[in-house]
Amino acid sequence: GSLVAAVLAHSGRLDKEDLGTRIGRLSRRGEVCNMINKKYNEFLPSMQSAEDLVSQVDGLSSNIDLLKAGIENEVQRDLNVAVAEFTELKQQLERDTLVLSVLRKLQEFDMAVKEYNTALLEKKYVAAAQQLEKARSSLKMLESRKGFELKILKALGTELTVQTQNMLYHLGEEWQNLAVWKLPPSKESSSLESVLHAELHLHTVPSKEEEIAGPPVASVLQAFAVLGELHTKLKSFGQLLLKYILKPLISYPSLRPFTEEQSDAFILRFKSEEPNSDHSSPMEVFAKIKLVFEVLHKYLLNVPLEQPADKEERGVTLAELLGDTIWAELSDCLIQNCLVNSIPTNSSKLEQYIEVIKSTEEFEEALKNMRFLKGDTTDLLKYARNVNSHFANKKCQDVIVAARTLMTSEIHNTVKITPDSCVALPKLPDPGAGDQLKMQTASKPQQDNVVNLENETKLSQYTFSLPTCRISSSVEKLMELAYQTLSEATASTDQCCIQLFYAVRNIFQLFYDVVPTYHKENLQKLPQLAAIHHNNCMYIAHHLLTLGHQFRYHVTNILCNGAATFVDLVPGFRRLGIECFLAQMRVQKGEILERLSSARNFSNMDDEENYCAANKAIRQVLHQLKRLGKVWQDVLPVNVYCKAMGTLLNTALSEVVTRIAALEDISAEDADRLYSLCRILVEEGPQVFTPLLEDDKNKTYQEEVPVYVQKWMTFKELMIILQANLQEIVDQWADGKGPLAAEFSAAEVKSLIRALFQNTERRAAALARIK
């Protein structure tokens, strides 16, 4: 009852006294007990009073129900009001808490900016940078609050940006005072003279009045790091360092770094000395670069950027960051402009390269000690250690470049090759010398009983030699280059040996592709160059036959089992030379036939104009053949020369025979004049055979013209017919067994008889004999 009264009393709608009175009235439970007691215990007749009491209790029960309903209505309504008020208060509390946190962050921002300004005035750059970062963190927190889009945040952001730029400006000024570059004019930055004017002044030397002198370099750089701008500054510094100090030291052998220590600065500049060679040795370059880094490490780079959490761990230093920024470019420059030039060009110098590898290792170790480099092996050292591969690559590249230069040089500069000629081949050890020596020693006691089965008739020592001819001097040098490269391969490692072997194969494949294309026009126009190119190809093919075999037992095992061969290239080179020369022969044949076409078919020679035209054509053909004989003289091998000249002279004679044999009417005067034209060819034709410079030695080949000119005897038989009578022709035919029958068919002879002689019984009898 007290809880209900308390609730109702709190509501302010129920009077406490009125409630007490009403409840007092209901306190009749004692009377009920008395009545029951009297009825059942005292047995008093109290029926009337009992009934009155029942009616009173019923009334009281109804009052209780009404009171209960009233209490429930009042309490429920007041509870709903209380819950609503509590929710509102809770939301108000949350808003107040959020506003309070925002105000606290604004206060933190303001305090950070104030402390930043104080630290900046005192040149405590690290503290100032940290306060700026604290202010930035507060501002980010404020900006992340959704629903609080304060107008002041934009102003705060602007203020933070202004203060950050102000800080960076002050740090930039300090940095420029600490590391002062004196650079040459930008237009002349690449020349040696301008590089000499470049200087770096480091005002980081600790002095006695260090506190007065200004903030140490560490605080400036650490402040940059806190603001996240250190990488940009280091990149700019690194690029200047590369462009004006490190790269010039690598590129110019005459440059030397020169240091000078003053009271307030350390100066790094250059001096020029007379270089010993065109390229500095890696040892010299490493020493110069190391000196520069030692200076930078001592006066600038040995700055910790953050304190390590564990005392045993080392914090990140400026040297590491600078190393990450410029090492890749510096390493590439050292490889391309220093190590590449130091790769030996001769396998005998490869052993000396160990010094370069050792020097590279020491250089990297020194940079690691200065913490410029991290622990991993870099590309620089990998390149130096891989010298065998680089040697092979460089050698192969040099060989191909040298070969291509020779291929594109003039063909007409020639040298004479004789069967005694040989390429200057270095003396190679006999692969089976030891075995042969043992066999000889073992067989000595039995020598008296050995029967000599060797044939007494021996081949000439020149049987398989290349005949005397002229080749381009460039091709002779090309072959010497091939032999030298293969000799180099025999003294190299397996991998290098394989690369050099295939480099030599590439030389010849390059020749096959480059020369016919590069010299195409000259080879088509100039008969002498075509002949020289033919000889060049045959000379190369001749050497390729045995080139692989000569080195077979001296190359790596991978190649010695038949792989080291060039024989497969031989047919291609022979075909290349033959096709070029045959193309030239076709051109010359075409010119001969074109000249003879102006002879008016050798008809009506009694006409002076016709005779002059035919005579001119014959003279032009002979002049062409003599000119060819001169340009090919002492160039082509004698047998090739004679075959070529014989083929061309045969073309002329064959054309003349065909034209004359086709004539239907030849008068006596025509026959005389045709005979005189033919006599010119027979008398002067052999004179075009001059394969040798000595005229007296050429007579032998001039007498052997019938061997090289297929139609020579046919032509002579035609001359006999032009001057013979019918009986002589019949005698020459000799029933198909004479010399005439060997050169002409019966139909051709009959045709000539009909053209030369009038239709008489004697002619008919002669024609009857020709069958």
PDB file of N, CA and C in Angstrom, residues 285-360:
ATOM      1  N   VAL A 285      87.484   4.333 -60.244  1.00  0.00           N
ATOM      2  CA  VAL A 285      86.140   4.924 -60.130  1.00  0.00           C
ATOM      3  C   VAL A 285      85.546   4.639 -58.757  1.00  0.00           C
ATOM      4  N   PHE A 286      85.681   3.382 -58.292  1.00  0.00           N
ATOM      5  CA  PHE A 286      85.135   3.032 -56.978  1.00  0.00           C
ATOM      6  C   PHE A 286      85.772   3.867 -55.875  1.00  0.00           C
ATOM      7  N   ALA A 287      87.083   4.083 -55.979  1.00  0.00           N
ATOM      8  CA  ALA A 287      87.791   4.868 -54.960  1.00  0.00           C
ATOM      9  C   ALA A 287      87.261   6.301 -54.915  1.00  0.00           C
ATOM     10  N   LYS A 288      87.015   6.884 -56.112  1.00  0.00           N
ATOM     11  CA  LYS A 288      86.512   8.265 -56.171  1.00  0.00           C
ATOM     12  C   LYS A 288      85.091   8.360 -55.607  1.00  0.00           C
ATOM     13  N   ILE A 289      84.233   7.415 -55.999  1.00  0.00           N
ATOM     14  CA  ILE A 289      82.848   7.423 -55.515  1.00  0.00           C
ATOM     15  C   ILE A 289      82.806   7.206 -54.004  1.00  0.00           C
ATOM     16  N   LYS A 290      83.683   6.297 -53.521  1.00  0.00           N
ATOM     17  CA  LYS A 290      83.713   5.988 -52.085  1.00  0.00           C
ATOM     18  C   LYS A 290      84.116   7.216 -51.277  1.00  0.00           C
ATOM     19  N   LEU A 291      85.071   8.004 -51.805  1.00  0.00           N
ATOM     20  CA  LEU A 291      85.509   9.222 -51.121  1.00  0.00           C
ATOM     21  C   LEU A 291      84.338  10.203 -50.962  1.00  0.00           C
ATOM     22  N   VAL A 292      83.544  10.339 -52.027  1.00  0.00           N
ATOM     23  CA  VAL A 292      82.392  11.249 -51.979  1.00  0.00           C
ATOM     24  C   VAL A 292      81.400  10.797 -50.907  1.00  0.00           C
ATOM     25  N   PHE A 293      81.121   9.498 -50.863  1.00  0.00           N
ATOM     26  CA  PHE A 293      80.157   9.000 -49.882  1.00  0.00           C
ATOM     27  C   PHE A 293      80.687   9.084 -48.451  1.00  0.00           C
ATOM     28  N   GLU A 294      81.989   8.917 -48.296  1.00  0.00           N
ATOM     29  CA  GLU A 294      82.569   9.052 -46.951  1.00  0.00           C
ATOM     30  C   GLU A 294      82.384  10.472 -46.428  1.00  0.00           C
ATOM     31  N   VAL A 295      82.593  11.437 -47.321  1.00  0.00           N
ATOM     32  CA  VAL A 295      82.397  12.847 -46.941  1.00  0.00           C
ATOM     33  C   VAL A 295      80.930  13.096 -46.572  1.00  0.00           C
ATOM     34  N   LEU A 296      80.022  12.630 -47.452  1.00  0.00           N
ATOM     35  CA  LEU A 296      78.604  12.841 -47.205  1.00  0.00           C
ATOM     36  C   LEU A 296      78.151  12.133 -45.923  1.00  0.00           C
ATOM     37  N   HIS A 297      78.702  10.943 -45.692  1.00  0.00           N
ATOM     38  CA  HIS A 297      78.320  10.180 -44.502  1.00  0.00           C
ATOM     39  C   HIS A 297      78.771  10.902 -43.231  1.00  0.00           C
ATOM     40  N   LYS A 298      79.953  11.450 -43.280  1.00  0.00           N
ATOM     41  CA  LYS A 298      80.512  12.095 -42.091  1.00  0.00           C
ATOM     42  C   LYS A 298      79.796  13.398 -41.759  1.00  0.00           C
ATOM     43  N   TYR A 299      79.469  14.160 -42.784  1.00  0.00           N
ATOM     44  CA  TYR A 299      78.959  15.512 -42.540  1.00  0.00           C
ATOM     45  C   TYR A 299      77.461  15.688 -42.810  1.00  0.00           C
ATOM     46  N   LEU A 300      76.817  14.675 -43.369  1.00  0.00           N
ATOM     47  CA  LEU A 300      75.424  14.908 -43.744  1.00  0.00           C
ATOM     48  C   LEU A 300      74.516  13.700 -43.546  1.00  0.00           C
ATOM     49  N   LEU A 301      74.936  12.530 -44.003  1.00  0.00           N
ATOM     50  CA  LEU A 301      74.003  11.410 -44.120  1.00  0.00           C
ATOM     51  C   LEU A 301      73.817  10.589 -42.857  1.00  0.00           C
ATOM     52  N   ASN A 302      74.750  10.671 -41.921  1.00  0.00           N
ATOM     53  CA  ASN A 302      74.662   9.808 -40.737  1.00  0.00           C
ATOM     54  C   ASN A 302      73.704  10.405 -39.709  1.00  0.00           C
ATOM     55  N   VAL A 303      72.477  10.573 -40.120  1.00  0.00           N
ATOM     56  CA  VAL A 303      71.454  11.200 -39.275  1.00  0.00           C
ATOM     57  C   VAL A 303      70.321  10.209 -39.044  1.00  0.00           C
ATOM     58  N   PRO A 304      70.057   9.850 -37.767  1.00  0.00           N
ATOM     59  CA  PRO A 304      68.919   8.966 -37.512  1.00  0.00           C
ATOM     60  C   PRO A 304      67.618   9.742 -37.674  1.00  0.00           C
ATOM     61  N   LEU A 305      66.676   9.150 -38.374  1.00  0.00           N
ATOM     62  CA  LEU A 305      65.411   9.833 -38.638  1.00  0.00           C
ATOM     63  C   LEU A 305      64.351   9.522 -37.585  1.00  0.00           C
ATOM     64  N   GLU A 306      64.547   8.420 -36.855  1.00  0.00           N
ATOM     65  CA  GLU A 306      63.604   8.063 -35.793  1.00  0.00           C
ATOM     66  C   GLU A 306      64.327   7.185 -34.790  1.00  0.00           C
ATOM     67  N   GLN A 307      63.903   7.230 -33.556  1.00  0.00           N
ATOM     68  CA  GLN A 307      64.535   6.425 -32.520  1.00  0.00           C
ATOM     69  C   GLN A 307      63.934   5.019 -32.544  1.00  0.00           C
ATOM     70  N   PRO A 308      64.763   3.970 -32.593  1.00  0.00           N
ATOM     71  CA  PRO A 308      64.233   2.612 -32.606  1.00  0.00           C
ATOM     72  C   PRO A 308      63.585   2.256 -31.276  1.00  0.00           C
ATOM     73  N   ALA A 309      62.541   1.449 -31.342  1.00  0.00           N
ATOM     74  CA  ALA A 309      61.855   1.027 -30.117  1.00  0.00           C
ATOM     75  C   ALA A 309      62.749   0.123 -29.281  1.00  0.00           C
ATOM     76  N   ASP A 310      63.476  -0.752 -29.953  1.00  0.00           N
ATOM     77  CA  ASP A 310      64.381  -1.671 -29.265  1.00  0.00           C
ATOM     78  C   ASP A 310      65.797  -1.120 -29.356  1.00  0.00           C
ATOM     79  N   LYS A 311      66.504  -1.112 -28.244  1.00  0.00           N
ATOM     80  CA  LYS A 311      67.860  -0.528 -28.243  1.00  0.00           C
ATOM     81  C   LYS A 311      68.807  -1.301 -29.150  1.00  0.00           C
ATOM     82  N   GLU A 312      68.533  -2.588 -29.340  1.00  0.00           N
ATOM     83  CA  GLU A 312      69.433  -3.397 -30.164  1.00  0.00           C
ATOM     84  C   GLU A 312      69.242  -3.117 -31.648  1.00  0.00           C
ATOM     85  N   GLU A 313      68.070  -2.639 -32.032  1.00  0.00           N
ATOM     86  CA  GLU A 313      67.806  -2.327 -33.441  1.00  0.00           C
ATOM     87  C   GLU A 313      68.352  -0.947 -33.790  1.00  0.00           C
ATOM     88  N   ARG A 314      68.790  -0.858 -35.078  1.00  0.00           N
ATOM     89  CA  ARG A 314      69.287   0.441 -35.541  1.00  0.00           C
ATOM     90  C   ARG A 314      68.160   1.182 -36.251  1.00  0.00           C
ATOM     91  N   GLY A 315      68.060   2.457 -35.959  1.00  0.00           N
ATOM     92  CA  GLY A 315      67.017   3.255 -36.602  1.00  0.00           C
ATOM     93  C   GLY A 315      67.354   3.531 -38.060  1.00  0.00           C
ATOM     94  N   VAL A 316      66.359   3.965 -38.836  1.00  0.00           N
ATOM     95  CA  VAL A 316      66.573   4.306 -40.244  1.00  0.00           C
ATOM     96  C   VAL A 316      67.385   5.593 -40.322  1.00  0.00           C
ATOM     97  N   THR A 317      68.431   5.591 -41.171  1.00  0.00           N
ATOM     98  CA  THR A 317      69.256   6.794 -41.322  1.00  0.00           C
ATOM     99  C   THR A 317      68.995   7.429 -42.682  1.00  0.00           C
ATOM    100  N   LEU A 318      69.465   8.661 -42.785  1.00  0.00           N
ATOM    101  CA  LEU A 318      69.316   9.398 -44.038  1.00  0.00           C
ATOM    102  C   LEU A 318      70.048   8.689 -45.179  1.00  0.00           C
ATOM    103  N   ALA A 319      71.198   8.058 -44.849  1.00  0.00           N
ATOM    104  CA  ALA A 319      71.986   7.367 -45.876  1.00  0.00           C
ATOM    105  C   ALA A 319      71.153   6.281 -46.558  1.00  0.00           C
ATOM    106  N   GLU A 320      70.379   5.546 -45.774  1.00  0.00           N
ATOM    107  CA  GLU A 320      69.552   4.487 -46.345  1.00  0.00           C
ATOM    108  C   GLU A 320      68.524   5.050 -47.310  1.00  0.00           C
ATOM    109  N   LEU A 321      67.876   6.144 -46.901  1.00  0.00           N
ATOM    110  CA  LEU A 321      66.859   6.749 -47.772  1.00  0.00           C
ATOM    111  C   LEU A 321      67.472   7.282 -49.064  1.00  0.00           C
ATOM    112  N   LEU A 322      68.639   7.931 -48.947  1.00  0.00           N
ATOM    113  CA  LEU A 322      69.308   8.440 -50.149  1.00  0.00           C
ATOM    114  C   LEU A 322      69.731   7.281 -51.044  1.00  0.00           C
ATOM    115  N   GLY A 323      70.210   6.192 -50.403  1.00  0.00           N
ATOM    116  CA  GLY A 323      70.601   5.007 -51.172  1.00  0.00           C
ATOM    117  C   GLY A 323      69.432   4.438 -51.956  1.00  0.00           C
ATOM    118  N   ASP A 324      68.269   4.334 -51.306  1.00  0.00           N
ATOM    119  CA  ASP A 324      67.078   3.841 -51.997  1.00  0.00           C
ATOM    120  C   ASP A 324      66.699   4.736 -53.171  1.00  0.00           C
ATOM    121  N   THR A 325      66.985   6.019 -53.042  1.00  0.00           N
ATOM    122  CA  THR A 325      66.589   6.991 -54.071  1.00  0.00           C
ATOM    123  C   THR A 325      67.495   6.944 -55.301  1.00  0.00           C
ATOM    124  N   ILE A 326      68.818   6.863 -55.101  1.00  0.00           N
ATOM    125  CA  ILE A 326      69.738   7.034 -56.250  1.00  0.00           C
ATOM    126  C   ILE A 326      70.526   5.784 -56.621  1.00  0.00           C
ATOM    127  N   TRP A 327      70.495   4.718 -55.798  1.00  0.00           N
ATOM    128  CA  TRP A 327      71.391   3.593 -56.076  1.00  0.00           C
ATOM    129  C   TRP A 327      71.105   2.929 -57.419  1.00  0.00           C
ATOM    130  N   ALA A 328      69.838   2.759 -57.760  1.00  0.00           N
ATOM    131  CA  ALA A 328      69.514   2.077 -59.021  1.00  0.00           C
ATOM    132  C   ALA A 328      70.136   2.806 -60.205  1.00  0.00           C
ATOM    133  N   GLU A 329      70.014   4.137 -60.247  1.00  0.00           N
ATOM    134  CA  GLU A 329      70.567   4.927 -61.362  1.00  0.00           C
ATOM    135  C   GLU A 329      72.092   4.954 -61.313  1.00  0.00           C
ATOM    136  N   LEU A 330      72.643   5.074 -60.108  1.00  0.00           N
ATOM    137  CA  LEU A 330      74.107   5.083 -59.966  1.00  0.00           C
ATOM    138  C   LEU A 330      74.685   3.739 -60.377  1.00  0.00           C
ATOM    139  N   SER A 331      74.051   2.654 -59.948  1.00  0.00           N
ATOM    140  CA  SER A 331      74.515   1.315 -60.293  1.00  0.00           C
ATOM    141  C   SER A 331      74.498   1.103 -61.796  1.00  0.00           C
ATOM    142  N   ASP A 332      73.410   1.534 -62.449  1.00  0.00           N
ATOM    143  CA  ASP A 332      73.296   1.392 -63.898  1.00  0.00           C
ATOM    144  C   ASP A 332      74.389   2.189 -64.609  1.00  0.00           C
ATOM    145  N   CYS A 333      74.676   3.393 -64.111  1.00  0.00           N
ATOM    146  CA  CYS A 333      75.729   4.237 -64.705  1.00  0.00           C
ATOM    147  C   CYS A 333      77.096   3.580 -64.537  1.00  0.00           C
ATOM    148  N   LEU A 334      77.357   3.009 -63.357  1.00  0.00           N
ATOM    149  CA  LEU A 334      78.639   2.328 -63.119  1.00  0.00           C
ATOM    150  C   LEU A 334      78.808   1.134 -64.056  1.00  0.00           C
ATOM    151  N   ILE A 335      77.703   0.412 -64.288  1.00  0.00           N
ATOM    152  CA  ILE A 335      77.780  -0.754 -65.177  1.00  0.00           C
ATOM    153  C   ILE A 335      78.043  -0.309 -66.613  1.00  0.00           C
ATOM    154  N   GLN A 336      77.224   0.639 -67.104  1.00  0.00           N
ATOM    155  CA  GLN A 336      77.295   1.021 -68.514  1.00  0.00           C
ATOM    156  C   GLN A 336      78.559   1.800 -68.871  1.00  0.00           C
ATOM    157  N   ASN A 337      79.034   2.656 -67.961  1.00  0.00           N
ATOM    158  CA  ASN A 337      80.158   3.538 -68.288  1.00  0.00           C
ATOM    159  C   ASN A 337      81.487   3.124 -67.656  1.00  0.00           C
ATOM    160  N   CYS A 338      81.441   2.061 -66.854  1.00  0.00           N
ATOM    161  CA  CYS A 338      82.687   1.659 -66.185  1.00  0.00           C
ATOM    162  C   CYS A 338      82.943   0.164 -66.373  1.00  0.00           C
ATOM    163  N   LEU A 339      82.045  -0.672 -65.837  1.00  0.00           N
ATOM    164  CA  LEU A 339      82.282  -2.117 -65.894  1.00  0.00           C
ATOM    165  C   LEU A 339      82.242  -2.661 -67.319  1.00  0.00           C
ATOM    166  N   VAL A 340      81.338  -2.134 -68.143  1.00  0.00           N
ATOM    167  CA  VAL A 340      81.254  -2.609 -69.536  1.00  0.00           C
ATOM    168  C   VAL A 340      82.589  -2.418 -70.252  1.00  0.00           C
ATOM    169  N   ASN A 341      83.220  -1.249 -70.024  1.00  0.00           N
ATOM    170  CA  ASN A 341      84.497  -0.955 -70.682  1.00  0.00           C
ATOM    171  C   ASN A 341      85.640  -1.786 -70.113  1.00  0.00           C
ATOM    172  N   SER A 342      85.443  -2.309 -68.900  1.00  0.00           N
ATOM    173  CA  SER A 342      86.525  -3.077 -68.275  1.00  0.00           C
ATOM    174  C   SER A 342      86.477  -4.548 -68.647  1.00  0.00           C
ATOM    175  N   ILE A 343      85.374  -4.993 -69.274  1.00  0.00           N
ATOM    176  CA  ILE A 343      85.285  -6.407 -69.673  1.00  0.00           C
ATOM    177  C   ILE A 343      86.404  -6.688 -70.676  1.00  0.00           C
ATOM    178  N   PRO A 344      87.245  -7.689 -70.422  1.00  0.00           N
ATOM    179  CA  PRO A 344      88.378  -7.950 -71.333  1.00  0.00           C
ATOM    180  C   PRO A 344      87.895  -8.395 -72.710  1.00  0.00           C
ATOM    181  N   THR A 345      88.701  -8.089 -73.712  1.00  0.00           N
ATOM    182  CA  THR A 345      88.377  -8.501 -75.078  1.00  0.00           C
ATOM    183  C   THR A 345      89.139  -9.761 -75.461  1.00  0.00           C
ATOM    184  N   ASN A 346      90.013 -10.211 -74.552  1.00  0.00           N
ATOM    185  CA  ASN A 346      90.799 -11.406 -74.828  1.00  0.00           C
ATOM    186  C   ASN A 346      90.689 -12.349 -73.636  1.00  0.00           C
ATOM    187  N   SER A 347      90.489 -13.625 -73.909  1.00  0.00           N
ATOM    188  CA  SER A 347      90.264 -14.581 -72.826  1.00  0.00           C
ATOM    189  C   SER A 347      91.470 -14.700 -71.894  1.00  0.00           C
ATOM    190  N   SER A 348      92.660 -14.356 -72.383  1.00  0.00           N
ATOM    191  CA  SER A 348      93.866 -14.454 -71.546  1.00  0.00           C
ATOM    192  C   SER A 348      93.832 -13.447 -70.397  1.00  0.00           C
ATOM    193  N   LYS A 349      93.023 -12.378 -70.558  1.00  0.00           N
ATOM    194  CA  LYS A 349      92.952 -11.347 -69.513  1.00  0.00           C
ATOM    195  C   LYS A 349      91.818 -11.590 -68.517  1.00  0.00           C
ATOM    196  N   LEU A 350      91.071 -12.685 -68.725  1.00  0.00           N
ATOM    197  CA  LEU A 350      89.926 -12.948 -67.848  1.00  0.00           C
ATOM    198  C   LEU A 350      90.357 -13.177 -66.404  1.00  0.00           C
ATOM    199  N   GLU A 351      91.512 -13.847 -66.220  1.00  0.00           N
ATOM    200  CA  GLU A 351      91.972 -14.137 -64.859  1.00  0.00           C
ATOM    201  C   GLU A 351      92.263 -12.847 -64.093  1.00  0.00           C
ATOM    202  N   GLN A 352      92.757 -11.834 -64.794  1.00  0.00           N
ATOM    203  CA  GLN A 352      93.074 -10.564 -64.136  1.00  0.00           C
ATOM    204  C   GLN A 352      91.805  -9.849 -63.663  1.00  0.00           C
ATOM    205  N   TYR A 353      90.649 -10.261 -64.192  1.00  0.00           N
ATOM    206  CA  TYR A 353      89.400  -9.581 -63.843  1.00  0.00           C
ATOM    207  C   TYR A 353      88.962  -9.874 -62.412  1.00  0.00           C
ATOM    208  N   ILE A 354      89.601 -10.869 -61.795  1.00  0.00           N
ATOM    209  CA  ILE A 354      89.293 -11.175 -60.388  1.00  0.00           C
ATOM    210  C   ILE A 354      89.507  -9.930 -59.518  1.00  0.00           C
ATOM    211  N   GLU A 355      90.508  -9.129 -59.879  1.00  0.00           N
ATOM    212  CA  GLU A 355      90.789  -7.888 -59.130  1.00  0.00           C
ATOM    213  C   GLU A 355      89.577  -6.942 -59.182  1.00  0.00           C
ATOM    214  N   VAL A 356      88.947  -6.866 -60.342  1.00  0.00           N
ATOM    215  CA  VAL A 356      87.781  -5.988 -60.491  1.00  0.00           C
ATOM    216  C   VAL A 356      86.624  -6.499 -59.624  1.00  0.00           C
ATOM    217  N   ILE A 357      86.407  -7.819 -59.631  1.00  0.00           N
ATOM    218  CA  ILE A 357      85.328  -8.409 -58.813  1.00  0.00           C
ATOM    219  C   ILE A 357      85.588  -8.125 -57.334  1.00  0.00           C
ATOM    220  N   LYS A 358      86.849  -8.319 -56.917  1.00  0.00           N
ATOM    221  CA  LYS A 358      87.201  -8.076 -55.517  1.00  0.00           C
ATOM    222  C   LYS A 358      86.994  -6.606 -55.157  1.00  0.00           C
ATOM    223  N   SER A 359      87.401  -5.728 -56.059  1.00  0.00           N
ATOM    224  CA  SER A 359      87.241  -4.288 -55.831  1.00  0.00           C
ATOM    225  C   SER A 359      85.765  -3.912 -55.727  1.00  0.00           C
ATOM    226  N   THR A 360      84.921  -4.542 -56.561  1.00  0.00           N
ATOM    227  CA  THR A 360      83.478  -4.280 -56.513  1.00  0.00           C
ATOM    228  C   THR A 360      82.887  -4.728 -55.176  1.00  0.00           C
TER     229      THR A 360
END
